[in-house]
PDB file of C-alpha atoms in Angstrom:
ATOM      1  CA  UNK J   1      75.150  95.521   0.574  1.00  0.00           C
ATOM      2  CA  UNK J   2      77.054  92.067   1.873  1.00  0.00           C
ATOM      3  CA  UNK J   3      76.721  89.845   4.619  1.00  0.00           C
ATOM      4  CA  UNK J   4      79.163  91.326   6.878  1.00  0.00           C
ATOM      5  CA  UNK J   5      82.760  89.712   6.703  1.00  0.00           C
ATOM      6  CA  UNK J   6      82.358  88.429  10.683  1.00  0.00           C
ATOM      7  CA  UNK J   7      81.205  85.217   9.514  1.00  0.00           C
ATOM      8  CA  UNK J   8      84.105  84.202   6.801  1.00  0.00           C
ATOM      9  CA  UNK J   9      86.360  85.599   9.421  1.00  0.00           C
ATOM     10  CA  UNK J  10      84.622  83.290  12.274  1.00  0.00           C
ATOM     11  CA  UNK J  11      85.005  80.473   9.844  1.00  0.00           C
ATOM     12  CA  UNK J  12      88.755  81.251   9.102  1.00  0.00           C
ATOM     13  CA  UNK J  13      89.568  81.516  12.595  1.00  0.00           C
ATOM     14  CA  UNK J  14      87.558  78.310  14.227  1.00  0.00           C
ATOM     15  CA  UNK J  15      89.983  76.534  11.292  1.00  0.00           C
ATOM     16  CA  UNK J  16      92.838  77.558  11.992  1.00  0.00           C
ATOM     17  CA  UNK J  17      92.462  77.132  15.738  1.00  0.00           C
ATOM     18  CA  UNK J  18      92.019  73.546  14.743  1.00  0.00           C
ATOM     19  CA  UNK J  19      94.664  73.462  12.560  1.00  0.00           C
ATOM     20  CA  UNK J  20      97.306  75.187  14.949  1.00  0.00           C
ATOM     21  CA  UNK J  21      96.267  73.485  18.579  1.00  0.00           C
ATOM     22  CA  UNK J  22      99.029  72.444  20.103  1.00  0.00           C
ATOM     23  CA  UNK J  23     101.719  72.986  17.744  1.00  0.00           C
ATOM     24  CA  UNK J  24     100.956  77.677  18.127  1.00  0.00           C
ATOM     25  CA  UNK J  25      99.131  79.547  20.920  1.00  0.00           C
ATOM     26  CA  UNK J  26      96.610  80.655  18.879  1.00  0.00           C
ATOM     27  CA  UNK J  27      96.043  83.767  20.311  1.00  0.00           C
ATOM     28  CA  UNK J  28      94.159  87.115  18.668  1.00  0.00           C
ATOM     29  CA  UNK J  29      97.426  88.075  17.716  1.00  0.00           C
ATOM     30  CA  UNK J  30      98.120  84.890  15.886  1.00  0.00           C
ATOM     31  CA  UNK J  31      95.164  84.247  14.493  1.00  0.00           C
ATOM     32  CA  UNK J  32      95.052  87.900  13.004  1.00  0.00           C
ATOM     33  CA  UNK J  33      98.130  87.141  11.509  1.00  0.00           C
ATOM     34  CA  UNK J  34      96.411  84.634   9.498  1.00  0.00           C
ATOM     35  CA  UNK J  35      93.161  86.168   8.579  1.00  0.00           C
ATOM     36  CA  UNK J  36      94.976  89.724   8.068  1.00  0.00           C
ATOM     37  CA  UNK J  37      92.722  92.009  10.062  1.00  0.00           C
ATOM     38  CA  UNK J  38      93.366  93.783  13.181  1.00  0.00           C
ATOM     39  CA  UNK J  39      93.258  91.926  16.552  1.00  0.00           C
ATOM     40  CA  UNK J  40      90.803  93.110  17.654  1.00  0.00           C
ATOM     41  CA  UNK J  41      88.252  91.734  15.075  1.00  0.00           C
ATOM     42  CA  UNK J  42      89.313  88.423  16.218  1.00  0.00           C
ATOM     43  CA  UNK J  43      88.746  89.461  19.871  1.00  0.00           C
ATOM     44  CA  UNK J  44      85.119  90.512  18.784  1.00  0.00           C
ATOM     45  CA  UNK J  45      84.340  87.240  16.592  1.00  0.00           C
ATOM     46  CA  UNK J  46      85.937  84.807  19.997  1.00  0.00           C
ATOM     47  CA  UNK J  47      83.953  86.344  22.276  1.00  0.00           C
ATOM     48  CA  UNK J  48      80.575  85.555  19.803  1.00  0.00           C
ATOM     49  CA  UNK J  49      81.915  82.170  18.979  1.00  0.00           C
ATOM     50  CA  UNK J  50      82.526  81.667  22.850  1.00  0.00           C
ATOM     51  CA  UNK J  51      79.184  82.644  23.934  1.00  0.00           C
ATOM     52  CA  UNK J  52      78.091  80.067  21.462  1.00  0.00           C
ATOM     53  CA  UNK J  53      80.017  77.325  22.879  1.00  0.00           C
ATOM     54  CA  UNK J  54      82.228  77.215  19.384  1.00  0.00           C
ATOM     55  CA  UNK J  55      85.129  77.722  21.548  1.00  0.00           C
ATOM     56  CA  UNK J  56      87.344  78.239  24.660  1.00  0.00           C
ATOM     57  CA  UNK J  57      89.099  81.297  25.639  1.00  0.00           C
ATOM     58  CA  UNK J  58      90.697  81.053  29.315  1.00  0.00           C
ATOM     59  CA  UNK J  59      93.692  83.805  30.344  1.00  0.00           C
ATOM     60  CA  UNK J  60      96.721  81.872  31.008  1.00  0.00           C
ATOM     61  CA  UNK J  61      96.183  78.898  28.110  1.00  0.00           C
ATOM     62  CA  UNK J  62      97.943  78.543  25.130  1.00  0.00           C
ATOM     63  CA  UNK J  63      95.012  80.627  23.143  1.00  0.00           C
ATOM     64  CA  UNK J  64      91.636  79.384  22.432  1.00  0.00           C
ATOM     65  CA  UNK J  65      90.603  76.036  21.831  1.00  0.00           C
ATOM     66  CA  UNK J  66      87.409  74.478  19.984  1.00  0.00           C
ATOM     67  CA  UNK J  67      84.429  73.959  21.895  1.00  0.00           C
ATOM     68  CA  UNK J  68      83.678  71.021  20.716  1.00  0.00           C
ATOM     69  CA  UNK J  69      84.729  68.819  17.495  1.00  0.00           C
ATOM     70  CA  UNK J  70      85.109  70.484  13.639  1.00  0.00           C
ATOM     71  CA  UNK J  71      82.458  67.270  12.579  1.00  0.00           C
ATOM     72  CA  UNK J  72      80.026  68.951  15.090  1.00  0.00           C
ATOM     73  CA  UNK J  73      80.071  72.290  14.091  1.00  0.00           C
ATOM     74  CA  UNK J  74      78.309  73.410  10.836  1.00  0.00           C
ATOM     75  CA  UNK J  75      78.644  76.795   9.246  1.00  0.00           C
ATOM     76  CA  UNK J  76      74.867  77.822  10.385  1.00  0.00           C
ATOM     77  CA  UNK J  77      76.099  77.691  13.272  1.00  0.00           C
ATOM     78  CA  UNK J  78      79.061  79.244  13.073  1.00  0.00           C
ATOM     79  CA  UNK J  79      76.638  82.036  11.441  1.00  0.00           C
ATOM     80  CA  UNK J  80      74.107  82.004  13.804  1.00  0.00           C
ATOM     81  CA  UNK J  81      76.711  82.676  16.372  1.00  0.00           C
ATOM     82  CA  UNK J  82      78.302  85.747  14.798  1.00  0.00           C
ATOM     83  CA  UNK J  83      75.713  87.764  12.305  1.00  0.00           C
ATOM     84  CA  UNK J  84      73.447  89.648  14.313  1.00  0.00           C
ATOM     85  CA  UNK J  85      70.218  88.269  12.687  1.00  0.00           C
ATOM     86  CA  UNK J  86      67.002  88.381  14.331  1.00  0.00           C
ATOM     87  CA  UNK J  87      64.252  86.211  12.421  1.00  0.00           C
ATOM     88  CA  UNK J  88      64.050  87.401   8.286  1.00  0.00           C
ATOM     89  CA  UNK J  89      67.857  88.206   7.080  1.00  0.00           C
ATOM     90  CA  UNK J  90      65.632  90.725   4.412  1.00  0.00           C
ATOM     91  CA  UNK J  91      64.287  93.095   5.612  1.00  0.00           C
ATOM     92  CA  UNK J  92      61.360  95.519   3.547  1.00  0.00           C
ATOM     93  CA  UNK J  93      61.540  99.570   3.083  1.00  0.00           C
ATOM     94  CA  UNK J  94      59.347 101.031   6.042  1.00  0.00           C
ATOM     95  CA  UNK J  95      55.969 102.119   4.459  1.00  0.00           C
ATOM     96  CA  UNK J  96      55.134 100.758   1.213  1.00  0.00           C
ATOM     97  CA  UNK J  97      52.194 102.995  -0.413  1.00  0.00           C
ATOM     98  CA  UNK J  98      49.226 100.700   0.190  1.00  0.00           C
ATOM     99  CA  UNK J  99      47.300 103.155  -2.552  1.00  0.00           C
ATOM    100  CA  UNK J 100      49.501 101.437  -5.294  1.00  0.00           C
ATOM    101  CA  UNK J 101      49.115  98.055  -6.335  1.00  0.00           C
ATOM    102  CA  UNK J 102      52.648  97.777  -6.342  1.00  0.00           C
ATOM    103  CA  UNK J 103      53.233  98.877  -2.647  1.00  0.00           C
ATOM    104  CA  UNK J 104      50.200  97.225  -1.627  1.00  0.00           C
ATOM    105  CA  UNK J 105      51.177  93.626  -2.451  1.00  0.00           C
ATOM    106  CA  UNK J 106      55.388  93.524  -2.704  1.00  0.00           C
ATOM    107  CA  UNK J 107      55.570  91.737   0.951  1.00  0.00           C
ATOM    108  CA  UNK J 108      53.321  89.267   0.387  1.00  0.00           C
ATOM    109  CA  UNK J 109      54.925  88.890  -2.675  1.00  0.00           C
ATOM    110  CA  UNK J 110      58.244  89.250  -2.447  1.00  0.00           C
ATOM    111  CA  UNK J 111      58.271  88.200   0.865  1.00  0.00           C
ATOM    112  CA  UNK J 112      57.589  84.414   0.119  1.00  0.00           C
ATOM    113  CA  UNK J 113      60.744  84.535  -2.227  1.00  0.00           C
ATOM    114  CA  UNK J 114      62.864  86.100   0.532  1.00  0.00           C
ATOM    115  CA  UNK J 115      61.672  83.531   2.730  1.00  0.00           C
ATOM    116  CA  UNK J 116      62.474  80.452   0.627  1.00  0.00           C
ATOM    117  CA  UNK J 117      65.920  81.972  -0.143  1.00  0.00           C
ATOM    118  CA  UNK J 118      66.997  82.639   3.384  1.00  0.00           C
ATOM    119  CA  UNK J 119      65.736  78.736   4.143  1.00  0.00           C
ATOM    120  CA  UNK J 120      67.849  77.599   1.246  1.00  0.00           C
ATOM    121  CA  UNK J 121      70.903  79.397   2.444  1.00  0.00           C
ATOM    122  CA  UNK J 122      70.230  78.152   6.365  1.00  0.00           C
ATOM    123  CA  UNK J 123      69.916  74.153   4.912  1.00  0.00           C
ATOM    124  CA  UNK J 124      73.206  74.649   2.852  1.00  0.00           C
ATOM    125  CA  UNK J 125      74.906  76.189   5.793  1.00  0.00           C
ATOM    126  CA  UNK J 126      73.705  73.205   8.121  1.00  0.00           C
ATOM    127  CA  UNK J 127      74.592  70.466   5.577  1.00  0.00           C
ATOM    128  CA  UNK J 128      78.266  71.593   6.126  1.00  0.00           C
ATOM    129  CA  UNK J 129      80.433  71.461   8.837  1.00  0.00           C
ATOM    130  CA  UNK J 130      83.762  72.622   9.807  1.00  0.00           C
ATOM    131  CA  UNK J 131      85.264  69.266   9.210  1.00  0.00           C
ATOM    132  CA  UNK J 132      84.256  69.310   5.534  1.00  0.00           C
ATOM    133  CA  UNK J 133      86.186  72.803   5.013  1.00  0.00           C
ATOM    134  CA  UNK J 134      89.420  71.338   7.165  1.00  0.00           C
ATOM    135  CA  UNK J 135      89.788  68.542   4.910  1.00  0.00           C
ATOM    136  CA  UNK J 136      89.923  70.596   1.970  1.00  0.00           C
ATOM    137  CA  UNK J 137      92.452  73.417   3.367  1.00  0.00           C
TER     138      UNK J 137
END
């Protein structure tokens, strides 16, 4: 099991409405055209990434637009706004067998582990923004 691929694709797409404003409409269609996926996938990931204020989407413009600068946005946020993660990212099997030792203590156990990952992965996300990735693209 993966991370699903809405957040590279949010990433790709927030990049190359940067690098494409003014010079393309970057539209769904566009923008598909660079990430190679279907339209609608980039409709779905704008209107998350629009609800997060990552980006502007009015009828009648030349596509969407950033929300704000690349040096502001980081890729937890980008994440944040487009995996559908409430609280833990891991999540445990239902009902553990609290008669075996095992079962008994693998959240508590496992669960610190889990927890330290997922805060690792959230600093390393924050420590980067979009502006970092556009200067090396």
């Amino acid at each position: 099991m993966k991370i699903a691929t809405r957040f590279p694709i949010a990433v790709h797409t927030l990049l190359c409405i940067d690098y494409f404003d003014g010079a393309e409409r970057t539209t769904s269609d566009f923008i598909a055209g660079s990430v190679n996926v279907n339209p609608v996938v980039i409709r779905q990931v704008l209107q998350k990434l629009k609800a997060a204020g990552l980006v502007e989407v009015r009828q009648g413009q030349r596509g969407a637009h950033l929300g704000r600068p690349l040096e502001d946005i980081t890729l937890l946020d980008v994440f944040q706004a487009v995996e559908a993660v409430d609280g833990s990212l891991f999540d445990f099997h239902d009902s553990p067998n609290p008669d075996c030792p095992v079962g008994r203590r693998i959240k508590p156990v496992l669960g610190q582990k889990l927890d330290a990952a997922q805060k690792a992965m959230e600093e390393e996300l924050a420590a980067t923004t979009l502006a970092d990735l556009a200067a090396q693209v």
